[in-house]
Coordinates of C-alpha atoms in Angstrom, one line a residue:
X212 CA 13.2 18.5 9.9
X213 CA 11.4 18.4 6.7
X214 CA 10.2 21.8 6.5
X215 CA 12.9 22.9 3.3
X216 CA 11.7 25.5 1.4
X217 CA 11.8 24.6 -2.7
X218 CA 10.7 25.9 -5.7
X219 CA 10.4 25.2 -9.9
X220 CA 13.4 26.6 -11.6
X221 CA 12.3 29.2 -14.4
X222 CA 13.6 26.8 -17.0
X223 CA 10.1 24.5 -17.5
X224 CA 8.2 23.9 -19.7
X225 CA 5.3 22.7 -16.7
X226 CA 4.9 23.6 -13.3
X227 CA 4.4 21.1 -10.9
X228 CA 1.0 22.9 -9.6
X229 CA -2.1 24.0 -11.7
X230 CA -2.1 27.8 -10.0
X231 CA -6.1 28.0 -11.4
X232 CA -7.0 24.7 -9.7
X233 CA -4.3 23.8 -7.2
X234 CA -4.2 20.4 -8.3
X235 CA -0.9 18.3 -8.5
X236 CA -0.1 18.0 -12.2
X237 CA 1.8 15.0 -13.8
X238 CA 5.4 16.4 -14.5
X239 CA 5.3 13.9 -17.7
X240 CA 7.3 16.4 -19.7
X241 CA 10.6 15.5 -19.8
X242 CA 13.4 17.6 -19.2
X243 CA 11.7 19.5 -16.4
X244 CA 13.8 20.6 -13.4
X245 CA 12.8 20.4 -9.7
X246 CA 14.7 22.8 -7.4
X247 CA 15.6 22.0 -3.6
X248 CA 17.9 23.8 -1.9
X249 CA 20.0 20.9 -1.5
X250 CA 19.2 19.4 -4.8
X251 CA 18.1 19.8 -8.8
X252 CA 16.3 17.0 -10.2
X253 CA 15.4 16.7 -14.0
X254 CA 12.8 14.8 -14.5
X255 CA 13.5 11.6 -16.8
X256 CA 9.9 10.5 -17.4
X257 CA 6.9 9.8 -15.4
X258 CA 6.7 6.2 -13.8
X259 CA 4.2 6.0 -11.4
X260 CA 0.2 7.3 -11.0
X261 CA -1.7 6.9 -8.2
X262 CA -4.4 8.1 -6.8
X263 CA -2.8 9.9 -3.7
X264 CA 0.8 10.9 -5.8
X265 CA 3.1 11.0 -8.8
X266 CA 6.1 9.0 -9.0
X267 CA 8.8 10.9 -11.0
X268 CA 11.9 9.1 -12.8
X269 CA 14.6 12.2 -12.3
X270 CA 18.4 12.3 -12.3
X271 CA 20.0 14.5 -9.7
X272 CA 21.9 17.6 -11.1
X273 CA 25.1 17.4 -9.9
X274 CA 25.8 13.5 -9.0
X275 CA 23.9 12.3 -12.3
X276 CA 22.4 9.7 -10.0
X277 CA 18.9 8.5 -10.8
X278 CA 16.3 8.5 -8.3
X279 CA 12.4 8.1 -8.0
X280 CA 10.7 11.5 -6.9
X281 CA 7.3 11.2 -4.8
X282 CA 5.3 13.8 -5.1
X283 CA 2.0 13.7 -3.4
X284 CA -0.9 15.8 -2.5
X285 CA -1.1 16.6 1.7
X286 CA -4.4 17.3 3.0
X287 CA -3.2 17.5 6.7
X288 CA -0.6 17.9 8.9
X289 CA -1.1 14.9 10.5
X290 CA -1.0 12.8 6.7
X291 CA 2.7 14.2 6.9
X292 CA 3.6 13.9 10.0
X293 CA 2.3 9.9 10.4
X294 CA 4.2 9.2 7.5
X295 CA 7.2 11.1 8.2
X296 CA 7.7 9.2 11.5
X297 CA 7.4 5.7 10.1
X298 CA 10.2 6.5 7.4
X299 CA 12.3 7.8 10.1
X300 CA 11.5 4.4 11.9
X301 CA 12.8 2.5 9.1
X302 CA 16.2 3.8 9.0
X303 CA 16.9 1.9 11.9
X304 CA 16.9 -0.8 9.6
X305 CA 18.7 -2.2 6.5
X306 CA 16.6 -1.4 3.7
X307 CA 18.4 -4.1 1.3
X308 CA 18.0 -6.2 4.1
X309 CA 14.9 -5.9 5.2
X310 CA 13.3 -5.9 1.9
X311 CA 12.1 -2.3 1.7
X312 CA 12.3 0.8 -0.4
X313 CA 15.4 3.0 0.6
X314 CA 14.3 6.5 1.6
X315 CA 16.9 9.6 0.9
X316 CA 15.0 13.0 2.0
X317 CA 12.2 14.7 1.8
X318 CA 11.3 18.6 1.3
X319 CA 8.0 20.7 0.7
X320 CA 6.7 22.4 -2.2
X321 CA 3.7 24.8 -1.2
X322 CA 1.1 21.6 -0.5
X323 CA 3.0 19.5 -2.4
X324 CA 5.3 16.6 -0.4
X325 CA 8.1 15.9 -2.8
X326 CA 10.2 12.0 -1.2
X327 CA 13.2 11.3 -2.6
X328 CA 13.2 7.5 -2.7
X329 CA 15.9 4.9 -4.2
X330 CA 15.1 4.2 -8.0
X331 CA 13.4 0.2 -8.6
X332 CA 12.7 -1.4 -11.6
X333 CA 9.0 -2.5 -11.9
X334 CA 6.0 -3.3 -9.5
X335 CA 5.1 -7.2 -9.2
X336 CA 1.8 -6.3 -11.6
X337 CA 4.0 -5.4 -13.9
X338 CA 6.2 -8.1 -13.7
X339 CA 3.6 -11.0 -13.7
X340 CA 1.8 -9.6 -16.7
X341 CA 4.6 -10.4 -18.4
X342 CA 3.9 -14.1 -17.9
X343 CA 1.7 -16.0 -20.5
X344 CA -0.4 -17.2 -17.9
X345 CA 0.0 -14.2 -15.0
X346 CA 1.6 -17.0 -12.6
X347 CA 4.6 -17.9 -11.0
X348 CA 6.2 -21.0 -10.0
X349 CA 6.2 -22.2 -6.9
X350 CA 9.9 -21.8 -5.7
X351 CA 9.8 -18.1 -7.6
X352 CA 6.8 -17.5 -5.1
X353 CA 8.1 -18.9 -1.8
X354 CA 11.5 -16.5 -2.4
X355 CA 9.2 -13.4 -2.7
X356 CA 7.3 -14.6 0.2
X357 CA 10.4 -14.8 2.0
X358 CA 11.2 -11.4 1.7
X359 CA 8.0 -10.0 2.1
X360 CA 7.6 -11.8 5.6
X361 CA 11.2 -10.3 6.5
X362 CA 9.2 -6.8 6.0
X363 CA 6.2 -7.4 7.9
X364 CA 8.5 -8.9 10.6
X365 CA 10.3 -5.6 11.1
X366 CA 6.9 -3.8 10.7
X367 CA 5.8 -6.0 13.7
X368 CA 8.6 -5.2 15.9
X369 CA 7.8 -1.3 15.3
X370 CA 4.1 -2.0 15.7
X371 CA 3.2 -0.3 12.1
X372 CA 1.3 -1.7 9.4
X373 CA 1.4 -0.9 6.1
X374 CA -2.1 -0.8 5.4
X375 CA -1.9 -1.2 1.5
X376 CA 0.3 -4.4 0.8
X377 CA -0.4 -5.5 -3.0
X378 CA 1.4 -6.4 -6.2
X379 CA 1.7 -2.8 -7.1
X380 CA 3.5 -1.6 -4.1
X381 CA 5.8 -4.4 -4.6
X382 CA 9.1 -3.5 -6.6
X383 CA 11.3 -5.2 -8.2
X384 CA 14.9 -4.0 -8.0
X385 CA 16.3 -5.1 -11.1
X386 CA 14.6 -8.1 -12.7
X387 CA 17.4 -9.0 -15.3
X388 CA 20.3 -8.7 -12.9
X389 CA 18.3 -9.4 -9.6
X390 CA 16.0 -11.8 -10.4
X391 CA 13.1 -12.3 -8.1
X392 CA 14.5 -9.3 -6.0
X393 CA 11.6 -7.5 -4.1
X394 CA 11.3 -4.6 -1.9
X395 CA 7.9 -3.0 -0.4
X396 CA 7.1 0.6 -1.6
X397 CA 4.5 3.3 -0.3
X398 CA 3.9 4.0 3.2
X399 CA 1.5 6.7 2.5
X400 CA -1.3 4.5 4.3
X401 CA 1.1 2.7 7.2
X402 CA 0.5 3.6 10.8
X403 CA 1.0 2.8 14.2
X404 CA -1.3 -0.4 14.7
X405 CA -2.9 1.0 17.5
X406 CA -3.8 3.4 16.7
X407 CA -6.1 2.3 13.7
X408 CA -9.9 3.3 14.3
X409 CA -12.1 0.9 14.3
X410 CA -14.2 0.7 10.8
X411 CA -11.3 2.6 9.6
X412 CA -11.2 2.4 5.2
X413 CA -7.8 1.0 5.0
X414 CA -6.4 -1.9 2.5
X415 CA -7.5 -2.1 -1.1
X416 CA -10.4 -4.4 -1.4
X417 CA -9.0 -7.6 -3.0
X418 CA -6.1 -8.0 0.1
X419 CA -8.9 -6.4 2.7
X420 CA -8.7 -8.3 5.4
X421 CA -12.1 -9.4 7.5
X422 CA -11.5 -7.3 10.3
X423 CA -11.0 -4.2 8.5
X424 CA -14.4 -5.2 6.5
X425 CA -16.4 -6.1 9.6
X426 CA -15.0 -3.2 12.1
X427 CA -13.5 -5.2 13.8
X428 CA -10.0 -4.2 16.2
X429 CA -7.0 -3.9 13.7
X430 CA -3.5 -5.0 14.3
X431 CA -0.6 -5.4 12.0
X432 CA -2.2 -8.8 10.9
X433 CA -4.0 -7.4 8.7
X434 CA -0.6 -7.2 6.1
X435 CA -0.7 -11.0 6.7
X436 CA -3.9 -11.3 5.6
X437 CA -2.7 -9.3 2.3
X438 CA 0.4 -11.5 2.1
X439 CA -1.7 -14.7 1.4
X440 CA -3.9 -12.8 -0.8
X441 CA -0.8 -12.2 -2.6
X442 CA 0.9 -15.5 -2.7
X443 CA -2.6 -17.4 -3.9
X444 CA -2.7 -14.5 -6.7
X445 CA 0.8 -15.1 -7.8
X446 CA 0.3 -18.9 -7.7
X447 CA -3.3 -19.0 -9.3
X448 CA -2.9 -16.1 -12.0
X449 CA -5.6 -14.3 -11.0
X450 CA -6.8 -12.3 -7.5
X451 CA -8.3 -14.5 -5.2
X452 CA -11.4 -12.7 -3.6
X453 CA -11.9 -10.7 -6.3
X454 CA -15.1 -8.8 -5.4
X455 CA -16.7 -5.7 -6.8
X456 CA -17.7 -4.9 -3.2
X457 CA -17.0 -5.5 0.3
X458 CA -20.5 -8.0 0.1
X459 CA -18.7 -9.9 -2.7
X460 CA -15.4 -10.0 -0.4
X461 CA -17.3 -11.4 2.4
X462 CA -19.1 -13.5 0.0
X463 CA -15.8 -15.4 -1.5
X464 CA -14.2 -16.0 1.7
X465 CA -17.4 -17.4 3.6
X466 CA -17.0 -20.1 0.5
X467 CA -13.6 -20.7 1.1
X468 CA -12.8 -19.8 5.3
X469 CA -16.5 -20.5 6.4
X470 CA -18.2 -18.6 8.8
X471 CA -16.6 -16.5 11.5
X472 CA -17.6 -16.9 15.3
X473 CA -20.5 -15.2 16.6
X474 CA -18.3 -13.3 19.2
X475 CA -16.6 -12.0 16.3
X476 CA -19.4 -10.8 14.2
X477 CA -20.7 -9.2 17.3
X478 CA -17.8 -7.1 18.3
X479 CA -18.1 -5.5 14.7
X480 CA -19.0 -2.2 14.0
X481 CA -20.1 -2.8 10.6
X482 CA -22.0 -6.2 11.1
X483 CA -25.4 -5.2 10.3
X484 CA -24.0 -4.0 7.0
X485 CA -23.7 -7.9 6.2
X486 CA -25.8 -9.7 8.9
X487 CA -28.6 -9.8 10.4
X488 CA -29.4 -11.6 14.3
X489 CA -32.7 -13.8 14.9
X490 CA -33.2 -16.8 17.1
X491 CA -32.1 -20.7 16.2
X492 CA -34.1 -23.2 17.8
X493 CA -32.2 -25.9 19.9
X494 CA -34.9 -28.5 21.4
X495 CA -38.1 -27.8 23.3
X496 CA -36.9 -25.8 26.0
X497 CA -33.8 -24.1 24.7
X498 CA -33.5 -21.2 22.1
X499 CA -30.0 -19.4 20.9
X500 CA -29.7 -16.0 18.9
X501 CA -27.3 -16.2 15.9
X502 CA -26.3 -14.3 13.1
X503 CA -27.4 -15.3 9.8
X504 CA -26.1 -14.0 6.7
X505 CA -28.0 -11.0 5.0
X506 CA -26.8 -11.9 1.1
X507 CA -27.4 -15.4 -0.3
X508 CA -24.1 -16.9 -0.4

């Protein structure tokens, strides 16, 4: 049950929630203190901004342990609920094993879900940036493809996808002491495969797969998809489809896949966004319908 009731300690300088505009506000000063009823956190500094939540560096009251704070904006029942379930999932499984971000609790403030999640060191963007040339050698790739394909291998067997697999929700646990040590971060956007509507706006654009561009039926293949997005990124330096729009996106991998099968294109709900069907002439007596691209490629 996640339903604890929580609230800001007097002692702050900013409160978590804008009372004139109800929005979630970044608690980037430090020294504020977050009250559970199990727990008080301080807040350290800010470390992570997205467009969904906050990521707060805090150290708990009374163990002085450090600990990453989530703090994200609900808009349904059902946004918490999915995501609850799938964490719940996941503690099945060895987190340090299995190569994914080790969740401790979670409690509610007003609208506000606040996840108390294991402290990492710095997302793969961050970490490649570092590097003159934005690259990685090979063998450094293959050992954080390793681990990522541990992930989506446990993903698989609990039918979820993540939905949003790229370099920035990709930690590092410690890259001094633990070098080349990953684990996978934010399953805001992971659900139960099936249950993935078709034409469903899922994945960032660089590591969409086809399927979820087209409108086409979803499965957890669709992390895969992001997964060699990734690795040729790491490897090249530079994103790999890196399209303004999903007509760019279809555009780059029409160059370097080719064309999907006509069955394919015709089972998608957003085709005629991208295609458009006329006739191809075959000899004298014989005429086929195909689709034809609707962009110059």
């Amino acid at each position: 049950k996640i339903g604890i009731k929580c609230s800001l300690s007097k002692r702050r300088p900013q409160v978590l929630k804008n009372e004139a505009n109800g929005k979630v506000q970044q608690p980037a000063v430090p020294r504020v203190r977050l009250s559970s009823r199990s727990s008080d956190y301080i807040v350290e500094d800010l470390v992570g901004n997205g467009a969904f939540a906050k990521v707060a560096k805090c150290v708990k009251s009374a163990t002085k342990e450090m600990v990453a704070l989530r703090v994200v904006k609900i808009h349904t029942k059902s946004d918490l609920q999915r995501e609850h379930e799938i964490l719940l999932k996941l503690r099945y499984f060895n987190p340090d094993e299995c190569n994914f971000v080790k969740w401790h609790c979670s409690f509610m403030y007003k609208r506000h879900l606040c996840q108390e999640f294991e402290l990492l060191d710095m997302s793969l963007r961050e970490f490649v940036t570092m590097r003159p040339t934005r690259s990685l050698h090979l063998k450094e790739i293959q050992t954080i493809l390793y681990q990522l394909a541990t992930t989506l291998e446990v993903l698989k067997r609990l039918q979820v996808a993540h939905c949003d697999l790229k370099l920035e929700n990709i930690m590092l646990v410690d890259h001094v002491r633990q070098p080349l040590r990953v684990k996978v971060i934010d399953f805001g956007s992971a659900c139960n495969a099936s249950n993935i509507a078709h034409g469903a706006y899922i994945q960032t654009r660089w590591y969409r797969a086809p399927e979820t561009i087209l409108g086409l039926p979803c499965s957890e293949a669709i992390d895969m998809w992001s997964l060699g997005c990734i690795a040729a990124e790491l490897f090249l330096g530079h994103p790999l489809y890196p399209g303004s729009c999903e007509y760019q996106m279809r555009q780059f991998m029409i160059q370097t896949q080719g064309q999907l099968p006509g069955y394919f294109l015709s089972a998608g709900l957003k085709r005629s966004l991208f295609y458009w069907r006329t006739w191809k002439y075959v000899d004298l007596q014989e005429t086929t319908r195909v689709w034809r691209y609707s962009i110059s490629i």
